[in-house]
């Protein structure tokens, strides 16, 4: 399906660490999200560029958001426009990084002293404050309430939606011989006030381990200098059946 939207580089709205946003000439309800080749870690302290990463992450996000839309999860994704760009619904983003964890790793291992790879009985959902100047600290529900970031019921809805996303995407990895260890989501409110899943889902925002040998198949290869990022992302795309090249219709 071809989506007909009009935008140019002059319609630039916002630059984040991994993506740009552009305005489109419509009612104002849509934006274009463009994936960059940039990789950052540790709140921008580590930086590099990898040719093709933008295209890969646009393809991953298309793949997962298509599956989530099909499963009835409300997402901002309206379709891929070209190699790096997708049409999205304009959201007012909640300043929370919502992390779902199936297995102990990363900052949960640092915080608890549990070894990376320690299994968990059921998934958990954590919230981090999106605030670069504070290095995105973890927030308890009482802090989210105190800061008035979302209403208590909205926080419960947001966590339930994050677990629904896990229910959809975790089996996609398992079926391809990979373990979805954890991942980060962002949510926002649309013009009608509904809570909608935004941002991206890609190996930049997930921890993915090979089911056989626990090889890291995500941005930890860059954060921890474990291997070639593009080769790793291409392997994951291939195993998941993600369509990276565009087929004109
Ligand atoms: P963490 O273990 O460092 O808290 O990361 C948990 C998950 O969130 C992991 O899959 C990587 C992802 N993540 C992001 O997407 N952006 C971030 O800024 C951070 C810190 C983690
Ligand atoms: N937040 C991203 C990460 O480490 C990038 C960054 O912090 O610069 O996953």
Tab-separated table of C-alpha atoms and ligand atoms in Angstrom:
chain	number	residue	atom	x	y	z
A	1	UNK	CA	0.000	0.000	0.000
A	2	UNK	CA	1.338	3.435	-0.932
A	3	UNK	CA	0.625	6.227	1.526
A	4	UNK	CA	0.329	9.675	-0.006
A	5	UNK	CA	1.712	12.324	2.360
A	6	UNK	CA	3.525	15.530	1.621
A	7	UNK	CA	6.569	16.627	3.653
A	8	UNK	CA	10.060	17.957	3.016
A	9	UNK	CA	13.188	18.425	5.119
A	10	UNK	CA	11.869	21.952	5.866
A	11	UNK	CA	9.030	20.350	7.850
A	12	UNK	CA	11.575	19.255	10.497
A	13	UNK	CA	10.049	19.344	13.989
A	14	UNK	CA	12.363	17.537	16.436
A	15	UNK	CA	15.674	15.649	16.616
A	16	UNK	CA	16.137	12.894	19.180
A	17	UNK	CA	19.158	10.608	19.683
A	18	UNK	CA	17.993	7.988	17.179
A	19	UNK	CA	15.157	9.604	15.222
A	20	UNK	CA	13.839	12.800	13.647
A	21	UNK	CA	10.231	13.936	13.522
A	22	UNK	CA	8.733	15.888	10.604
A	23	UNK	CA	5.337	17.549	10.277
A	24	UNK	CA	3.100	16.550	7.361
A	25	UNK	CA	0.651	18.717	5.503
A	26	UNK	CA	-2.610	17.354	6.870
A	27	UNK	CA	-4.923	18.121	9.766
A	28	UNK	CA	-1.983	18.055	12.181
A	29	UNK	CA	-2.823	14.604	13.510
A	30	UNK	CA	0.144	12.874	11.855
A	31	UNK	CA	3.936	13.122	11.845
A	32	UNK	CA	6.765	11.352	10.046
A	33	UNK	CA	9.276	9.450	12.196
A	34	UNK	CA	12.685	9.043	10.470
A	35	UNK	CA	15.260	6.580	11.826
A	36	UNK	CA	18.889	7.768	11.965
A	37	UNK	CA	22.083	5.746	11.531
A	38	UNK	CA	23.336	7.222	14.851
A	39	UNK	CA	23.888	4.999	17.881
A	40	UNK	CA	24.288	6.444	21.360
A	41	UNK	CA	24.626	4.848	24.771
A	42	UNK	CA	24.941	5.972	28.380
A	43	UNK	CA	22.853	9.098	27.763
A	44	UNK	CA	24.839	10.141	24.706
A	45	UNK	CA	28.296	9.684	26.285
A	46	UNK	CA	29.115	7.002	23.684
A	47	UNK	CA	28.346	7.793	20.034
A	48	UNK	CA	28.890	6.175	16.615
A	49	UNK	CA	27.213	5.925	13.220
A	50	UNK	CA	26.389	2.670	11.454
A	51	UNK	CA	25.356	2.867	7.820
A	52	UNK	CA	22.057	1.035	7.379
A	53	UNK	CA	20.977	1.068	11.030
A	54	UNK	CA	18.163	3.551	10.338
A	55	UNK	CA	16.740	1.341	7.600
A	56	UNK	CA	17.003	-1.773	9.775
A	57	UNK	CA	15.277	-0.148	12.764
A	58	UNK	CA	12.515	1.267	10.543
A	59	UNK	CA	11.950	-2.284	9.232
A	60	UNK	CA	11.973	-3.832	12.750
A	61	UNK	CA	9.542	-1.228	14.075
A	62	UNK	CA	7.239	-1.736	11.079
A	63	UNK	CA	7.327	-5.513	11.652
A	64	UNK	CA	6.445	-5.321	15.366
A	65	UNK	CA	3.921	-2.475	15.142
A	66	UNK	CA	2.090	-4.259	12.280
A	67	UNK	CA	1.787	-7.324	14.539
A	68	UNK	CA	0.662	-5.179	17.497
A	69	UNK	CA	-1.965	-3.352	15.402
A	70	UNK	CA	-3.213	-6.750	14.181
A	71	UNK	CA	-3.416	-7.948	17.809
A	72	UNK	CA	-5.572	-4.943	18.766
A	73	UNK	CA	-2.929	-2.940	20.670
A	74	UNK	CA	-3.358	0.805	20.021
A	75	UNK	CA	-0.161	2.105	18.397
A	76	UNK	CA	0.872	5.306	16.634
A	77	UNK	CA	2.016	3.378	13.523
A	78	UNK	CA	0.150	4.158	10.300
A	79	UNK	CA	2.552	2.630	7.754
A	80	UNK	CA	6.047	2.688	6.323
A	81	UNK	CA	6.748	5.450	3.781
A	82	UNK	CA	10.257	4.554	2.561
A	83	UNK	CA	13.496	2.901	3.813
A	84	UNK	CA	13.812	5.097	6.923
A	85	UNK	CA	10.487	6.913	7.338
A	86	UNK	CA	7.121	5.926	8.777
A	87	UNK	CA	3.827	7.764	9.185
A	88	UNK	CA	2.721	8.020	12.802
A	89	UNK	CA	-0.113	9.535	14.797
A	90	UNK	CA	0.944	12.707	16.641
A	91	UNK	CA	1.066	11.957	20.379
A	92	UNK	CA	1.813	13.941	23.496
A	93	UNK	CA	4.499	11.630	24.848
A	94	UNK	CA	4.353	10.654	28.554
A	95	UNK	CA	7.871	11.359	29.916
A	96	UNK	CA	8.364	7.754	31.064
A	97	UNK	CA	10.511	4.935	29.714
A	98	UNK	CA	8.425	1.845	30.394
A	99	UNK	CA	10.653	-1.235	30.706
A	100	UNK	CA	9.265	-4.794	30.599
A	101	UNK	CA	11.591	-7.511	31.900
A	102	UNK	CA	11.325	-11.279	31.430
A	103	UNK	CA	14.823	-12.151	32.688
A	104	UNK	CA	17.242	-10.246	34.975
A	105	UNK	CA	19.782	-8.118	33.060
A	106	UNK	CA	21.234	-4.629	32.805
A	107	UNK	CA	20.250	-2.094	35.438
A	108	UNK	CA	18.022	-4.633	37.255
A	109	UNK	CA	21.097	-6.804	37.799
A	110	UNK	CA	23.084	-3.751	38.989
A	111	UNK	CA	20.251	-2.644	41.309
A	112	UNK	CA	19.526	-6.061	42.893
A	113	UNK	CA	22.860	-7.901	42.711
A	114	UNK	CA	21.126	-10.783	40.897
A	115	UNK	CA	23.198	-12.285	38.066
A	116	UNK	CA	22.285	-11.412	34.484
A	117	UNK	CA	20.242	-14.335	33.143
A	118	UNK	CA	18.464	-15.060	36.440
A	119	UNK	CA	14.948	-16.202	35.469
A	120	UNK	CA	11.864	-14.429	36.820
A	121	UNK	CA	8.555	-16.115	37.638
A	122	UNK	CA	6.562	-13.525	35.686
A	123	UNK	CA	7.401	-10.356	33.777
A	124	UNK	CA	7.728	-7.049	35.624
A	125	UNK	CA	7.209	-3.471	34.424
A	126	UNK	CA	9.427	-0.593	35.594
A	127	UNK	CA	9.152	3.142	34.894
A	128	UNK	CA	12.083	5.520	34.361
A	129	UNK	CA	11.809	9.328	34.214
A	130	UNK	CA	12.742	10.603	30.731
A	131	UNK	CA	15.003	13.426	31.840
A	132	UNK	CA	18.491	13.563	30.308
A	133	UNK	CA	19.840	15.983	32.934
A	134	UNK	CA	19.010	13.392	35.637
A	135	UNK	CA	20.224	10.378	33.584
A	136	UNK	CA	16.686	8.891	33.450
A	137	UNK	CA	16.265	7.681	37.084
A	138	UNK	CA	13.893	4.833	38.001
A	139	UNK	CA	10.581	6.049	39.486
A	140	UNK	CA	8.233	4.314	41.925
A	141	UNK	CA	4.482	4.646	41.313
A	142	UNK	CA	4.304	7.176	44.162
A	143	UNK	CA	6.857	9.368	42.350
A	144	UNK	CA	4.927	9.129	39.068
A	145	UNK	CA	1.835	10.236	41.006
A	146	UNK	CA	3.686	12.982	42.893
A	147	UNK	CA	5.116	14.369	39.633
A	148	UNK	CA	1.630	14.138	38.105
A	149	UNK	CA	3.040	12.469	34.962
A	150	UNK	CA	-0.126	10.351	34.477
A	151	UNK	CA	-3.228	9.577	36.557
A	152	UNK	CA	-2.999	6.416	38.744
A	153	UNK	CA	-5.533	4.590	36.514
A	154	UNK	CA	-3.601	5.659	33.404
A	155	UNK	CA	-0.414	4.239	34.951
A	156	UNK	CA	-2.197	0.917	35.528
A	157	UNK	CA	-3.469	0.976	31.917
A	158	UNK	CA	-0.008	1.791	30.614
A	159	UNK	CA	1.583	-1.111	32.514
A	160	UNK	CA	-1.156	-3.498	31.335
A	161	UNK	CA	-0.580	-2.369	27.738
A	162	UNK	CA	3.181	-2.916	28.146
A	163	UNK	CA	2.523	-6.524	29.253
A	164	UNK	CA	0.187	-7.007	26.260
A	165	UNK	CA	3.035	-5.904	23.985
A	166	UNK	CA	5.221	-8.533	25.682
A	167	UNK	CA	2.542	-11.185	25.046
A	168	UNK	CA	2.626	-10.329	21.322
A	169	UNK	CA	6.353	-9.886	20.652
A	170	UNK	CA	8.010	-12.372	23.052
A	171	UNK	CA	6.664	-15.394	21.109
A	172	UNK	CA	7.877	-13.841	17.832
A	173	UNK	CA	11.438	-14.031	19.210
A	174	UNK	CA	10.932	-17.457	20.828
A	175	UNK	CA	9.686	-18.898	17.517
A	176	UNK	CA	12.954	-17.691	15.925
A	177	UNK	CA	15.202	-19.243	18.593
A	178	UNK	CA	15.784	-16.018	20.531
A	179	UNK	CA	14.951	-14.867	24.077
A	180	UNK	CA	13.408	-11.438	24.655
A	181	UNK	CA	15.144	-10.508	27.913
A	182	UNK	CA	13.736	-6.982	28.317
A	183	UNK	CA	12.620	-3.969	26.291
A	184	UNK	CA	11.680	-0.308	26.566
A	185	UNK	CA	8.443	1.322	25.404
A	186	UNK	CA	7.075	4.852	25.300
A	187	UNK	CA	3.420	5.836	25.385
A	188	UNK	CA	1.547	9.037	24.632
A	189	UNK	CA	-1.908	10.559	24.393
A	190	UNK	CA	-3.515	11.186	20.988
A	191	UNK	CA	-5.793	14.096	20.079
A	192	UNK	CA	-8.793	12.150	21.441
A	193	UNK	CA	-7.025	11.642	24.803
A	194	UNK	CA	-6.456	7.886	24.325
A	195	UNK	CA	-3.281	6.223	25.576
A	196	UNK	CA	-1.346	4.917	22.556
A	197	UNK	CA	1.967	3.064	22.136
A	198	UNK	CA	4.559	5.312	20.431
A	199	UNK	CA	8.294	5.408	19.649
A	200	UNK	CA	9.955	2.250	18.230
A	201	UNK	CA	10.642	-1.434	18.901
A	202	UNK	CA	14.015	-2.557	17.568
A	203	UNK	CA	17.265	-4.141	18.792
A	204	UNK	CA	18.124	-0.602	19.996
A	205	UNK	CA	15.339	-0.811	22.575
A	206	UNK	CA	15.274	-4.555	23.344
A	207	UNK	CA	17.672	-7.056	24.914
A	208	UNK	CA	17.668	-10.176	22.752
A	209	UNK	CA	19.777	-13.265	23.480
A	210	UNK	CA	20.300	-16.337	21.331
A	211	UNK	CA	18.313	-19.194	22.903
A	212	UNK	CA	21.158	-21.696	22.441
A	213	UNK	CA	24.275	-19.808	23.518
A	214	UNK	CA	22.995	-16.527	25.104
A	215	UNK	CA	24.863	-14.477	22.450
A	216	UNK	CA	23.815	-10.802	22.673
A	217	UNK	CA	21.817	-9.799	19.584
A	218	UNK	CA	20.977	-6.150	20.375
A	219	UNK	CA	22.469	-2.727	21.107
A	220	UNK	CA	24.527	-4.245	23.963
A	221	UNK	CA	26.998	-5.257	21.196
A	222	UNK	CA	27.637	-1.501	20.835
A	223	UNK	CA	27.254	-0.533	24.530
A	224	UNK	CA	29.652	-3.335	25.622
A	225	UNK	CA	31.841	-3.602	22.456
A	226	UNK	CA	30.808	-7.198	21.769
A	227	UNK	CA	30.744	-7.287	17.966
A	228	UNK	CA	29.498	-5.795	14.714
A	229	UNK	CA	26.183	-3.988	15.189
A	230	UNK	CA	24.937	-4.140	11.582
A	231	UNK	CA	25.826	-7.832	11.131
A	232	UNK	CA	24.020	-8.568	14.414
A	233	UNK	CA	20.872	-6.607	13.497
A	234	UNK	CA	20.853	-8.239	10.029
A	235	UNK	CA	20.994	-11.680	11.650
A	236	UNK	CA	18.019	-10.824	13.904
A	237	UNK	CA	16.050	-9.409	10.936
A	238	UNK	CA	16.757	-12.530	8.910
A	239	UNK	CA	15.732	-14.875	11.728
A	240	UNK	CA	12.503	-12.940	12.422
A	241	UNK	CA	11.610	-12.665	8.723
A	242	UNK	CA	11.688	-8.854	8.868
A	243	UNK	CA	11.412	-7.329	5.393
A	244	UNK	CA	14.303	-4.838	5.292
A	245	UNK	CA	14.287	-4.066	1.550
A	246	UNK	CA	11.215	-2.249	0.272
A	247	UNK	CA	9.173	-3.931	-2.426
A	248	UNK	CA	7.417	-1.396	-4.684
A	249	UNK	CA	3.775	-2.188	-5.373
B	1	LIG	P1	18.437	-1.183	31.480
B	1	LIG	O1	18.696	-2.576	31.948
B	1	LIG	O2	19.681	-0.425	31.137
B	1	LIG	O3	17.534	-0.426	32.424
B	1	LIG	O4	17.641	-1.310	30.097
B	1	LIG	C1	16.426	-2.007	30.014
B	1	LIG	C2	15.959	-2.081	28.572
B	1	LIG	O5	15.636	-0.797	28.065
B	1	LIG	C3	16.980	-2.647	27.594
B	1	LIG	O6	16.301	-3.488	26.692
B	1	LIG	C4	17.530	-1.453	26.846
B	1	LIG	C5	16.393	-0.476	26.889
B	1	LIG	N1	16.822	0.903	27.031
B	1	LIG	C6	16.450	1.841	26.074
B	1	LIG	O7	15.807	1.515	25.086
B	1	LIG	N2	16.827	3.136	26.276
B	1	LIG	C7	17.530	3.537	27.364
B	1	LIG	O8	17.826	4.729	27.498
B	1	LIG	C8	17.916	2.558	28.327
B	1	LIG	C9	18.716	2.949	29.527
B	1	LIG	C10	17.525	1.254	28.122
B	2	LIG	N1	19.158	5.661	25.852
B	2	LIG	C1	19.893	4.959	24.889
B	2	LIG	C2	20.464	3.628	25.369
B	2	LIG	O1	21.479	3.478	26.041
B	2	LIG	C3	20.918	5.850	24.312
B	2	LIG	C4	21.550	6.797	25.242
B	2	LIG	O2	21.310	6.756	26.453
B	2	LIG	O3	22.352	7.601	24.746
B	2	LIG	O4	19.890	2.647	25.033
